């Protein structure tokens, strides 16, 4: 039997699978399909200081091999999360990541202070493409990414994992800026900024015109980004973006990930984590892998 445990910046996960933020709510609905304690970790829907209604509809659309979304960080706010959602998650044997977003570095810092050590890890989301009409965010530029990371680190009482955007010319440069500002880990990728148009109406399929593309179509981009960011920084990485099978999860780890996010696959199959965990275990068994953590960064150079 393969040892499935992994460590992410000192946070022990019983296996590498993490429910990706924005695809799992706060876990309650999925817990009706399977015991969410089978997951290594769970990243909650992106939180902000104050509640947000998000963007107007339509804000999700299917595309071949994936989906576009422009949810716009709809969430009840960090205080409601601590009061109404976290107690349920604490009844589960799963590491809880609080995904946080803000309009300024100070917003992020304040949230880190409010969350304290109530969660296992802070996932600092500097990469949501749905907050302005150009898909930009703090993750678009190294100095802005570093400023948020540094501010959070000053207040954080748990490890800080910065979530990066693929919508940049050099993701390794942004990853390094976060590392130099004190990041303990990285997660990537957030969605690719994309657009589709309904030819009947000639209107964009999303009310915000463009939004974030996720799903199997983005998997090769995610593998490339994980490989570059992990190699450049040596930081532990949560690799995500279109992971749909145990083999995908293994590939993400070989590219450099210590843990693997499952996101859009959940919308087509709420039981995807159960299947992917079984497939990953089987794959490791067949490949003679004693510890799943041995896969991390084991890609061979030409
Ligand atoms: C959203 O709520 O718009 C998606 C969150 C994200 O991409 O970080």
PDB file of C-alpha atoms and ligand atoms in Angstrom:
ATOM      1  CA  UNK A   1       0.000   0.000   0.000  1.00  0.00           C
ATOM      2  CA  UNK A   2       1.322   3.434  -0.951  1.00  0.00           C
ATOM      3  CA  UNK A   3       1.722   5.959   1.871  1.00  0.00           C
ATOM      4  CA  UNK A   4      -0.602   8.740   0.658  1.00  0.00           C
ATOM      5  CA  UNK A   5       0.309  11.405   3.224  1.00  0.00           C
ATOM      6  CA  UNK A   6       1.945  14.637   2.105  1.00  0.00           C
ATOM      7  CA  UNK A   7       3.119  17.757   3.872  1.00  0.00           C
ATOM      8  CA  UNK A   8       2.349  21.244   2.629  1.00  0.00           C
ATOM      9  CA  UNK A   9       4.447  23.876   4.383  1.00  0.00           C
ATOM     10  CA  UNK A  10       4.169  21.883   7.595  1.00  0.00           C
ATOM     11  CA  UNK A  11       0.454  21.118   7.201  1.00  0.00           C
ATOM     12  CA  UNK A  12      -0.043  17.353   7.120  1.00  0.00           C
ATOM     13  CA  UNK A  13      -2.576  16.118   4.561  1.00  0.00           C
ATOM     14  CA  UNK A  14      -3.727  12.501   4.732  1.00  0.00           C
ATOM     15  CA  UNK A  15      -3.611  12.429   0.939  1.00  0.00           C
ATOM     16  CA  UNK A  16      -2.693  15.013  -1.727  1.00  0.00           C
ATOM     17  CA  UNK A  17      -6.255  15.804  -2.870  1.00  0.00           C
ATOM     18  CA  UNK A  18      -7.650  19.225  -2.027  1.00  0.00           C
ATOM     19  CA  UNK A  19     -11.107  20.493  -3.045  1.00  0.00           C
ATOM     20  CA  UNK A  20     -10.376  23.686  -4.975  1.00  0.00           C
ATOM     21  CA  UNK A  21     -11.794  27.004  -3.844  1.00  0.00           C
ATOM     22  CA  UNK A  22     -14.971  28.101  -5.577  1.00  0.00           C
ATOM     23  CA  UNK A  23     -15.947  24.589  -6.610  1.00  0.00           C
ATOM     24  CA  UNK A  24     -16.855  23.182  -3.205  1.00  0.00           C
ATOM     25  CA  UNK A  25     -18.692  25.963  -1.366  1.00  0.00           C
ATOM     26  CA  UNK A  26     -18.071  25.341   2.326  1.00  0.00           C
ATOM     27  CA  UNK A  27     -18.307  21.577   1.933  1.00  0.00           C
ATOM     28  CA  UNK A  28     -21.832  20.977   3.231  1.00  0.00           C
ATOM     29  CA  UNK A  29     -23.522  20.084  -0.082  1.00  0.00           C
ATOM     30  CA  UNK A  30     -20.773  17.671  -1.112  1.00  0.00           C
ATOM     31  CA  UNK A  31     -20.869  16.011   2.299  1.00  0.00           C
ATOM     32  CA  UNK A  32     -24.299  14.721   1.256  1.00  0.00           C
ATOM     33  CA  UNK A  33     -22.612  12.808  -1.581  1.00  0.00           C
ATOM     34  CA  UNK A  34     -19.530  11.517   0.268  1.00  0.00           C
ATOM     35  CA  UNK A  35     -17.808  11.991   3.613  1.00  0.00           C
ATOM     36  CA  UNK A  36     -15.611  14.992   2.896  1.00  0.00           C
ATOM     37  CA  UNK A  37     -13.145  13.693   5.512  1.00  0.00           C
ATOM     38  CA  UNK A  38     -11.700  11.488   2.738  1.00  0.00           C
ATOM     39  CA  UNK A  39     -10.057  14.646   1.309  1.00  0.00           C
ATOM     40  CA  UNK A  40      -6.594  15.754   2.307  1.00  0.00           C
ATOM     41  CA  UNK A  41      -7.689  19.400   2.299  1.00  0.00           C
ATOM     42  CA  UNK A  42     -10.524  21.690   1.391  1.00  0.00           C
ATOM     43  CA  UNK A  43     -10.203  25.281   0.233  1.00  0.00           C
ATOM     44  CA  UNK A  44     -13.360  27.252   0.943  1.00  0.00           C
ATOM     45  CA  UNK A  45     -15.126  29.631  -1.462  1.00  0.00           C
ATOM     46  CA  UNK A  46     -13.109  32.830  -1.746  1.00  0.00           C
ATOM     47  CA  UNK A  47     -13.757  35.078   1.250  1.00  0.00           C
ATOM     48  CA  UNK A  48     -13.682  38.845   1.457  1.00  0.00           C
ATOM     49  CA  UNK A  49     -13.838  41.177   4.469  1.00  0.00           C
ATOM     50  CA  UNK A  50     -17.462  42.093   3.757  1.00  0.00           C
ATOM     51  CA  UNK A  51     -20.200  39.959   2.132  1.00  0.00           C
ATOM     52  CA  UNK A  52     -20.405  40.180  -1.673  1.00  0.00           C
ATOM     53  CA  UNK A  53     -23.264  39.417  -4.076  1.00  0.00           C
ATOM     54  CA  UNK A  54     -20.839  38.796  -6.949  1.00  0.00           C
ATOM     55  CA  UNK A  55     -21.362  39.687 -10.606  1.00  0.00           C
ATOM     56  CA  UNK A  56     -24.715  39.792 -12.429  1.00  0.00           C
ATOM     57  CA  UNK A  57     -25.850  36.717 -14.421  1.00  0.00           C
ATOM     58  CA  UNK A  58     -25.185  35.016 -16.722  1.00  0.00           C
ATOM     59  CA  UNK A  59     -21.954  34.211 -14.950  1.00  0.00           C
ATOM     60  CA  UNK A  60     -21.213  30.621 -15.914  1.00  0.00           C
ATOM     61  CA  UNK A  61     -21.169  28.896 -19.290  1.00  0.00           C
ATOM     62  CA  UNK A  62     -19.990  25.546 -20.582  1.00  0.00           C
ATOM     63  CA  UNK A  63     -17.305  25.447 -23.250  1.00  0.00           C
ATOM     64  CA  UNK A  64     -15.778  22.448 -25.027  1.00  0.00           C
ATOM     65  CA  UNK A  65     -13.515  20.833 -22.445  1.00  0.00           C
ATOM     66  CA  UNK A  66     -14.338  23.250 -19.676  1.00  0.00           C
ATOM     67  CA  UNK A  67     -16.346  26.191 -18.448  1.00  0.00           C
ATOM     68  CA  UNK A  68     -16.181  29.951 -18.122  1.00  0.00           C
ATOM     69  CA  UNK A  69     -17.162  31.720 -14.920  1.00  0.00           C
ATOM     70  CA  UNK A  70     -17.418  35.275 -13.723  1.00  0.00           C
ATOM     71  CA  UNK A  71     -18.892  34.697 -10.272  1.00  0.00           C
ATOM     72  CA  UNK A  72     -17.149  37.743  -8.851  1.00  0.00           C
ATOM     73  CA  UNK A  73     -16.397  36.335  -5.395  1.00  0.00           C
ATOM     74  CA  UNK A  74     -19.934  35.972  -4.102  1.00  0.00           C
ATOM     75  CA  UNK A  75     -19.495  35.057  -0.433  1.00  0.00           C
ATOM     76  CA  UNK A  76     -20.919  35.821   3.019  1.00  0.00           C
ATOM     77  CA  UNK A  77     -17.779  37.566   4.336  1.00  0.00           C
ATOM     78  CA  UNK A  78     -15.079  36.306   6.667  1.00  0.00           C
ATOM     79  CA  UNK A  79     -16.972  36.841   9.920  1.00  0.00           C
ATOM     80  CA  UNK A  80     -20.013  34.855   8.741  1.00  0.00           C
ATOM     81  CA  UNK A  81     -17.631  32.122   7.589  1.00  0.00           C
ATOM     82  CA  UNK A  82     -16.068  31.893  11.050  1.00  0.00           C
ATOM     83  CA  UNK A  83     -19.460  31.929  12.758  1.00  0.00           C
ATOM     84  CA  UNK A  84     -21.660  29.844  10.430  1.00  0.00           C
ATOM     85  CA  UNK A  85     -19.456  27.589   8.304  1.00  0.00           C
ATOM     86  CA  UNK A  86     -16.215  26.774  10.095  1.00  0.00           C
ATOM     87  CA  UNK A  87     -17.867  24.916  13.034  1.00  0.00           C
ATOM     88  CA  UNK A  88     -19.232  22.351  10.552  1.00  0.00           C
ATOM     89  CA  UNK A  89     -15.829  21.927   8.875  1.00  0.00           C
ATOM     90  CA  UNK A  90     -14.222  21.424  12.295  1.00  0.00           C
ATOM     91  CA  UNK A  91     -16.340  18.287  12.745  1.00  0.00           C
ATOM     92  CA  UNK A  92     -14.502  16.831   9.731  1.00  0.00           C
ATOM     93  CA  UNK A  93     -11.032  15.309   9.557  1.00  0.00           C
ATOM     94  CA  UNK A  94      -9.790  17.549   6.759  1.00  0.00           C
ATOM     95  CA  UNK A  95      -7.300  20.421   6.575  1.00  0.00           C
ATOM     96  CA  UNK A  96      -9.165  23.687   6.001  1.00  0.00           C
ATOM     97  CA  UNK A  97      -7.684  26.344   3.750  1.00  0.00           C
ATOM     98  CA  UNK A  98      -9.252  29.814   3.919  1.00  0.00           C
ATOM     99  CA  UNK A  99      -9.103  31.404   0.469  1.00  0.00           C
ATOM    100  CA  UNK A 100      -9.012  35.199   0.947  1.00  0.00           C
ATOM    101  CA  UNK A 101      -9.322  38.131  -1.454  1.00  0.00           C
ATOM    102  CA  UNK A 102      -9.167  41.865  -0.881  1.00  0.00           C
ATOM    103  CA  UNK A 103      -9.196  45.247  -2.563  1.00  0.00           C
ATOM    104  CA  UNK A 104      -5.917  46.292  -0.905  1.00  0.00           C
ATOM    105  CA  UNK A 105      -2.989  44.588   0.854  1.00  0.00           C
ATOM    106  CA  UNK A 106      -4.466  45.907   4.126  1.00  0.00           C
ATOM    107  CA  UNK A 107      -7.770  44.068   3.485  1.00  0.00           C
ATOM    108  CA  UNK A 108      -5.827  40.816   3.158  1.00  0.00           C
ATOM    109  CA  UNK A 109      -3.866  41.569   6.324  1.00  0.00           C
ATOM    110  CA  UNK A 110      -7.039  42.279   8.281  1.00  0.00           C
ATOM    111  CA  UNK A 111      -8.558  38.995   7.154  1.00  0.00           C
ATOM    112  CA  UNK A 112      -5.421  37.096   8.133  1.00  0.00           C
ATOM    113  CA  UNK A 113      -5.745  38.684  11.582  1.00  0.00           C
ATOM    114  CA  UNK A 114      -9.428  37.741  11.892  1.00  0.00           C
ATOM    115  CA  UNK A 115      -8.802  34.161  10.809  1.00  0.00           C
ATOM    116  CA  UNK A 116      -5.856  33.731  13.189  1.00  0.00           C
ATOM    117  CA  UNK A 117      -5.205  30.031  13.661  1.00  0.00           C
ATOM    118  CA  UNK A 118      -8.847  29.006  13.177  1.00  0.00           C
ATOM    119  CA  UNK A 119      -7.925  27.403   9.843  1.00  0.00           C
ATOM    120  CA  UNK A 120      -4.913  25.303   8.826  1.00  0.00           C
ATOM    121  CA  UNK A 121      -3.630  27.479   6.014  1.00  0.00           C
ATOM    122  CA  UNK A 122      -4.362  30.795   4.290  1.00  0.00           C
ATOM    123  CA  UNK A 123      -4.711  30.625   0.527  1.00  0.00           C
ATOM    124  CA  UNK A 124      -4.089  34.190  -0.551  1.00  0.00           C
ATOM    125  CA  UNK A 125      -6.044  34.698  -3.748  1.00  0.00           C
ATOM    126  CA  UNK A 126      -4.302  37.337  -5.841  1.00  0.00           C
ATOM    127  CA  UNK A 127      -5.558  35.855  -9.102  1.00  0.00           C
ATOM    128  CA  UNK A 128      -9.340  36.158  -9.503  1.00  0.00           C
ATOM    129  CA  UNK A 129      -9.840  37.483 -13.073  1.00  0.00           C
ATOM    130  CA  UNK A 130     -13.429  38.609 -12.437  1.00  0.00           C
ATOM    131  CA  UNK A 131     -12.904  41.804 -10.470  1.00  0.00           C
ATOM    132  CA  UNK A 132     -12.390  44.312 -13.264  1.00  0.00           C
ATOM    133  CA  UNK A 133     -12.932  44.423 -17.017  1.00  0.00           C
ATOM    134  CA  UNK A 134      -9.344  43.516 -17.858  1.00  0.00           C
ATOM    135  CA  UNK A 135      -8.919  40.385 -15.770  1.00  0.00           C
ATOM    136  CA  UNK A 136      -6.234  42.107 -13.709  1.00  0.00           C
ATOM    137  CA  UNK A 137      -5.470  41.547 -10.037  1.00  0.00           C
ATOM    138  CA  UNK A 138      -2.590  41.720  -7.553  1.00  0.00           C
ATOM    139  CA  UNK A 139      -1.163  38.597  -9.156  1.00  0.00           C
ATOM    140  CA  UNK A 140      -0.627  40.380 -12.472  1.00  0.00           C
ATOM    141  CA  UNK A 141       2.533  42.110 -11.374  1.00  0.00           C
ATOM    142  CA  UNK A 142       5.450  41.018  -9.112  1.00  0.00           C
ATOM    143  CA  UNK A 143       5.545  44.106  -6.827  1.00  0.00           C
ATOM    144  CA  UNK A 144       1.808  43.990  -6.143  1.00  0.00           C
ATOM    145  CA  UNK A 145       1.971  40.230  -5.509  1.00  0.00           C
ATOM    146  CA  UNK A 146       4.846  40.777  -3.062  1.00  0.00           C
ATOM    147  CA  UNK A 147       3.058  43.623  -1.259  1.00  0.00           C
ATOM    148  CA  UNK A 148       0.019  41.441  -0.522  1.00  0.00           C
ATOM    149  CA  UNK A 149       2.183  38.481   0.525  1.00  0.00           C
ATOM    150  CA  UNK A 150       4.290  40.600   2.864  1.00  0.00           C
ATOM    151  CA  UNK A 151       1.255  42.207   4.507  1.00  0.00           C
ATOM    152  CA  UNK A 152      -0.431  38.843   5.074  1.00  0.00           C
ATOM    153  CA  UNK A 153       2.739  37.287   6.460  1.00  0.00           C
ATOM    154  CA  UNK A 154       2.951  40.009   9.111  1.00  0.00           C
ATOM    155  CA  UNK A 155      -0.480  39.019  10.484  1.00  0.00           C
ATOM    156  CA  UNK A 156      -0.696  35.320   9.656  1.00  0.00           C
ATOM    157  CA  UNK A 157      -0.578  32.665  12.360  1.00  0.00           C
ATOM    158  CA  UNK A 158      -0.710  29.731   9.926  1.00  0.00           C
ATOM    159  CA  UNK A 159       1.230  28.984   6.704  1.00  0.00           C
ATOM    160  CA  UNK A 160       0.592  31.318   3.792  1.00  0.00           C
ATOM    161  CA  UNK A 161      -0.007  29.874   0.318  1.00  0.00           C
ATOM    162  CA  UNK A 162      -0.339  32.411  -2.505  1.00  0.00           C
ATOM    163  CA  UNK A 163      -2.677  31.526  -5.385  1.00  0.00           C
ATOM    164  CA  UNK A 164      -1.243  32.615  -8.729  1.00  0.00           C
ATOM    165  CA  UNK A 165      -2.714  33.611 -12.070  1.00  0.00           C
ATOM    166  CA  UNK A 166      -1.742  32.051 -15.399  1.00  0.00           C
ATOM    167  CA  UNK A 167      -2.673  35.328 -17.124  1.00  0.00           C
ATOM    168  CA  UNK A 168       0.865  36.699 -16.936  1.00  0.00           C
ATOM    169  CA  UNK A 169       3.863  36.634 -19.217  1.00  0.00           C
ATOM    170  CA  UNK A 170       6.199  35.015 -16.643  1.00  0.00           C
ATOM    171  CA  UNK A 171       4.576  33.084 -13.802  1.00  0.00           C
ATOM    172  CA  UNK A 172       7.980  32.056 -12.399  1.00  0.00           C
ATOM    173  CA  UNK A 173       8.826  35.726 -11.818  1.00  0.00           C
ATOM    174  CA  UNK A 174       5.595  36.304  -9.846  1.00  0.00           C
ATOM    175  CA  UNK A 175       6.167  33.077  -7.911  1.00  0.00           C
ATOM    176  CA  UNK A 176       9.667  34.193  -6.976  1.00  0.00           C
ATOM    177  CA  UNK A 177       8.410  37.617  -5.859  1.00  0.00           C
ATOM    178  CA  UNK A 178       5.945  35.871  -3.533  1.00  0.00           C
ATOM    179  CA  UNK A 179       8.650  33.587  -2.179  1.00  0.00           C
ATOM    180  CA  UNK A 180      10.943  36.546  -1.504  1.00  0.00           C
ATOM    181  CA  UNK A 181       8.066  38.289   0.303  1.00  0.00           C
ATOM    182  CA  UNK A 182       7.708  35.297   2.637  1.00  0.00           C
ATOM    183  CA  UNK A 183       5.199  32.920   1.005  1.00  0.00           C
ATOM    184  CA  UNK A 184       5.342  29.427   2.520  1.00  0.00           C
ATOM    185  CA  UNK A 185       3.639  27.752  -0.460  1.00  0.00           C
ATOM    186  CA  UNK A 186       1.990  28.502  -3.803  1.00  0.00           C
ATOM    187  CA  UNK A 187      -1.200  27.296  -5.427  1.00  0.00           C
ATOM    188  CA  UNK A 188      -1.776  27.460  -9.148  1.00  0.00           C
ATOM    189  CA  UNK A 189      -3.353  27.926 -11.525  1.00  0.00           C
ATOM    190  CA  UNK A 190      -6.395  30.128 -11.176  1.00  0.00           C
ATOM    191  CA  UNK A 191      -8.505  30.394 -14.325  1.00  0.00           C
ATOM    192  CA  UNK A 192      -7.404  31.581 -17.759  1.00  0.00           C
ATOM    193  CA  UNK A 193      -9.098  34.776 -18.855  1.00  0.00           C
ATOM    194  CA  UNK A 194     -11.373  33.866 -21.769  1.00  0.00           C
ATOM    195  CA  UNK A 195     -14.461  34.795 -23.745  1.00  0.00           C
ATOM    196  CA  UNK A 196     -17.171  33.193 -25.892  1.00  0.00           C
ATOM    197  CA  UNK A 197     -19.936  34.845 -27.943  1.00  0.00           C
ATOM    198  CA  UNK A 198     -23.435  33.516 -28.613  1.00  0.00           C
ATOM    199  CA  UNK A 199     -23.803  33.822 -32.388  1.00  0.00           C
ATOM    200  CA  UNK A 200     -27.631  33.966 -32.201  1.00  0.00           C
ATOM    201  CA  UNK A 201     -27.656  37.053 -30.009  1.00  0.00           C
ATOM    202  CA  UNK A 202     -24.090  38.193 -30.767  1.00  0.00           C
ATOM    203  CA  UNK A 203     -23.735  38.837 -27.076  1.00  0.00           C
ATOM    204  CA  UNK A 204     -20.908  37.457 -24.943  1.00  0.00           C
ATOM    205  CA  UNK A 205     -22.054  34.371 -23.029  1.00  0.00           C
ATOM    206  CA  UNK A 206     -21.050  36.080 -19.756  1.00  0.00           C
ATOM    207  CA  UNK A 207     -22.585  39.322 -18.534  1.00  0.00           C
ATOM    208  CA  UNK A 208     -19.084  40.603 -17.749  1.00  0.00           C
ATOM    209  CA  UNK A 209     -18.037  39.818 -21.362  1.00  0.00           C
ATOM    210  CA  UNK A 210     -15.031  37.764 -20.278  1.00  0.00           C
ATOM    211  CA  UNK A 211     -14.285  35.438 -17.367  1.00  0.00           C
ATOM    212  CA  UNK A 212     -12.175  32.557 -16.127  1.00  0.00           C
ATOM    213  CA  UNK A 213     -11.740  29.343 -18.126  1.00  0.00           C
ATOM    214  CA  UNK A 214     -11.259  26.100 -16.173  1.00  0.00           C
ATOM    215  CA  UNK A 215     -11.592  22.370 -16.823  1.00  0.00           C
ATOM    216  CA  UNK A 216      -9.639  19.769 -18.818  1.00  0.00           C
ATOM    217  CA  UNK A 217      -8.874  22.302 -21.585  1.00  0.00           C
ATOM    218  CA  UNK A 218      -6.488  24.166 -19.269  1.00  0.00           C
ATOM    219  CA  UNK A 219      -4.661  21.116 -17.857  1.00  0.00           C
ATOM    220  CA  UNK A 220      -1.518  21.407 -20.057  1.00  0.00           C
ATOM    221  CA  UNK A 221      -1.205  25.104 -19.156  1.00  0.00           C
ATOM    222  CA  UNK A 222      -1.509  24.215 -15.467  1.00  0.00           C
ATOM    223  CA  UNK A 223       1.159  21.506 -15.693  1.00  0.00           C
ATOM    224  CA  UNK A 224       3.529  23.933 -17.389  1.00  0.00           C
ATOM    225  CA  UNK A 225       2.908  26.659 -14.786  1.00  0.00           C
ATOM    226  CA  UNK A 226       3.331  24.270 -11.837  1.00  0.00           C
ATOM    227  CA  UNK A 227       6.554  22.970 -13.322  1.00  0.00           C
ATOM    228  CA  UNK A 228       7.945  26.494 -13.830  1.00  0.00           C
ATOM    229  CA  UNK A 229       6.878  27.889 -10.432  1.00  0.00           C
ATOM    230  CA  UNK A 230       8.050  24.865  -8.445  1.00  0.00           C
ATOM    231  CA  UNK A 231      11.403  24.735 -10.219  1.00  0.00           C
ATOM    232  CA  UNK A 232      12.019  28.465  -9.802  1.00  0.00           C
ATOM    233  CA  UNK A 233      11.097  28.715  -6.117  1.00  0.00           C
ATOM    234  CA  UNK A 234      11.482  25.285  -4.536  1.00  0.00           C
ATOM    235  CA  UNK A 235       8.292  26.079  -2.597  1.00  0.00           C
ATOM    236  CA  UNK A 236       5.597  23.460  -2.032  1.00  0.00           C
ATOM    237  CA  UNK A 237       2.852  23.849  -4.618  1.00  0.00           C
ATOM    238  CA  UNK A 238      -0.817  22.920  -4.764  1.00  0.00           C
ATOM    239  CA  UNK A 239      -1.236  22.133  -8.466  1.00  0.00           C
ATOM    240  CA  UNK A 240      -4.660  22.607 -10.003  1.00  0.00           C
ATOM    241  CA  UNK A 241      -6.341  23.307 -13.316  1.00  0.00           C
ATOM    242  CA  UNK A 242      -8.358  20.675 -15.145  1.00  0.00           C
ATOM    243  CA  UNK A 243      -7.356  17.668 -13.042  1.00  0.00           C
ATOM    244  CA  UNK A 244      -9.920  14.975 -13.908  1.00  0.00           C
ATOM    245  CA  UNK A 245      -8.296  11.626 -13.126  1.00  0.00           C
ATOM    246  CA  UNK A 246      -5.798   9.912 -10.871  1.00  0.00           C
ATOM    247  CA  UNK A 247      -3.280   9.967 -13.731  1.00  0.00           C
ATOM    248  CA  UNK A 248      -3.755  13.753 -14.034  1.00  0.00           C
ATOM    249  CA  UNK A 249      -3.106  14.097 -10.286  1.00  0.00           C
ATOM    250  CA  UNK A 250       0.061  11.985 -10.582  1.00  0.00           C
ATOM    251  CA  UNK A 251       1.235  14.069 -13.550  1.00  0.00           C
ATOM    252  CA  UNK A 252       0.663  17.298 -11.615  1.00  0.00           C
ATOM    253  CA  UNK A 253       2.817  15.935  -8.780  1.00  0.00           C
ATOM    254  CA  UNK A 254       5.565  14.774 -11.138  1.00  0.00           C
ATOM    255  CA  UNK A 255       5.573  18.345 -12.528  1.00  0.00           C
ATOM    256  CA  UNK A 256       6.294  19.686  -9.017  1.00  0.00           C
ATOM    257  CA  UNK A 257       3.071  19.733  -6.979  1.00  0.00           C
ATOM    258  CA  UNK A 258       2.982  18.481  -3.378  1.00  0.00           C
ATOM    259  CA  UNK A 259      -0.825  18.486  -3.354  1.00  0.00           C
ATOM    260  CA  UNK A 260      -3.446  18.580  -6.111  1.00  0.00           C
ATOM    261  CA  UNK A 261      -6.613  20.672  -6.356  1.00  0.00           C
ATOM    262  CA  UNK A 262      -9.816  19.190  -7.774  1.00  0.00           C
ATOM    263  CA  UNK A 263     -12.112  21.891  -9.121  1.00  0.00           C
ATOM    264  CA  UNK A 264     -14.279  21.900 -12.237  1.00  0.00           C
ATOM    265  CA  UNK A 265     -14.403  18.066 -12.315  1.00  0.00           C
ATOM    266  CA  UNK A 266     -16.723  18.360  -9.296  1.00  0.00           C
ATOM    267  CA  UNK A 267     -19.438  20.051 -11.356  1.00  0.00           C
ATOM    268  CA  UNK A 268     -19.780  17.119 -13.754  1.00  0.00           C
ATOM    269  CA  UNK A 269     -19.324  14.495 -11.051  1.00  0.00           C
ATOM    270  CA  UNK A 270     -19.756  15.417  -7.386  1.00  0.00           C
ATOM    271  CA  UNK A 271     -18.036  12.132  -6.508  1.00  0.00           C
ATOM    272  CA  UNK A 272     -14.929  13.002  -8.566  1.00  0.00           C
ATOM    273  CA  UNK A 273     -12.596  13.176  -5.510  1.00  0.00           C
ATOM    274  CA  UNK A 274     -13.591   9.640  -4.453  1.00  0.00           C
ATOM    275  CA  UNK A 275     -12.818   8.296  -7.921  1.00  0.00           C
ATOM    276  CA  UNK A 276      -9.632  10.335  -8.400  1.00  0.00           C
ATOM    277  CA  UNK A 277      -8.271   9.214  -5.018  1.00  0.00           C
ATOM    278  CA  UNK A 278      -8.948   5.572  -5.891  1.00  0.00           C
ATOM    279  CA  UNK A 279      -7.335   6.004  -9.317  1.00  0.00           C
ATOM    280  CA  UNK A 280      -4.286   7.741  -7.837  1.00  0.00           C
ATOM    281  CA  UNK A 281      -3.842   4.966  -5.260  1.00  0.00           C
ATOM    282  CA  UNK A 282      -4.163   2.303  -7.969  1.00  0.00           C
ATOM    283  CA  UNK A 283      -1.745   4.146 -10.233  1.00  0.00           C
ATOM    284  CA  UNK A 284       0.831   4.393  -7.430  1.00  0.00           C
ATOM    285  CA  UNK A 285       0.369   0.702  -6.619  1.00  0.00           C
ATOM    286  CA  UNK A 286       0.950  -0.317 -10.240  1.00  0.00           C
ATOM    287  CA  UNK A 287       3.940   2.028 -10.582  1.00  0.00           C
ATOM    288  CA  UNK A 288       5.536   0.635  -7.377  1.00  0.00           C
ATOM    289  CA  UNK A 289       5.441   4.014  -5.605  1.00  0.00           C
ATOM    290  CA  UNK A 290       5.981   3.555  -1.836  1.00  0.00           C
ATOM    291  CA  UNK A 291       5.157   7.139  -0.873  1.00  0.00           C
ATOM    292  CA  UNK A 292       3.054   9.420  -3.057  1.00  0.00           C
ATOM    293  CA  UNK A 293       5.257  12.326  -1.966  1.00  0.00           C
ATOM    294  CA  UNK A 294       8.100  10.733  -3.968  1.00  0.00           C
ATOM    295  CA  UNK A 295       6.299  11.838  -7.119  1.00  0.00           C
ATOM    296  CA  UNK A 296       6.732  15.542  -6.376  1.00  0.00           C
ATOM    297  CA  UNK A 297       9.084  17.143  -8.882  1.00  0.00           C
ATOM    298  CA  UNK A 298      10.259  13.788 -10.250  1.00  0.00           C
ATOM    299  CA  UNK A 299       9.977  14.962 -13.871  1.00  0.00           C
ATOM    300  CA  UNK A 300      13.120  13.992 -15.784  1.00  0.00           C
ATOM    301  CA  UNK A 301      15.104  16.517 -17.764  1.00  0.00           C
ATOM    302  CA  UNK A 302      15.951  15.830 -21.399  1.00  0.00           C
TER     303      UNK A 302
HETATM  304  C1  LIG B   1     -14.943  34.200  -8.795  1.00  0.00           C
HETATM  305  O1  LIG B   1     -15.610  34.179  -7.755  1.00  0.00           O
HETATM  306  O2  LIG B   1     -15.115  35.058  -9.673  1.00  0.00           O
HETATM  307  C2  LIG B   1     -13.882  33.166  -9.039  1.00  0.00           C
HETATM  308  C3  LIG B   1     -12.820  33.206  -8.008  1.00  0.00           C
HETATM  309  C4  LIG B   1     -11.445  33.154  -8.556  1.00  0.00           C
HETATM  310  O3  LIG B   1     -11.250  32.969  -9.760  1.00  0.00           O
HETATM  311  O4  LIG B   1     -10.501  33.318  -7.785  1.00  0.00           O
END
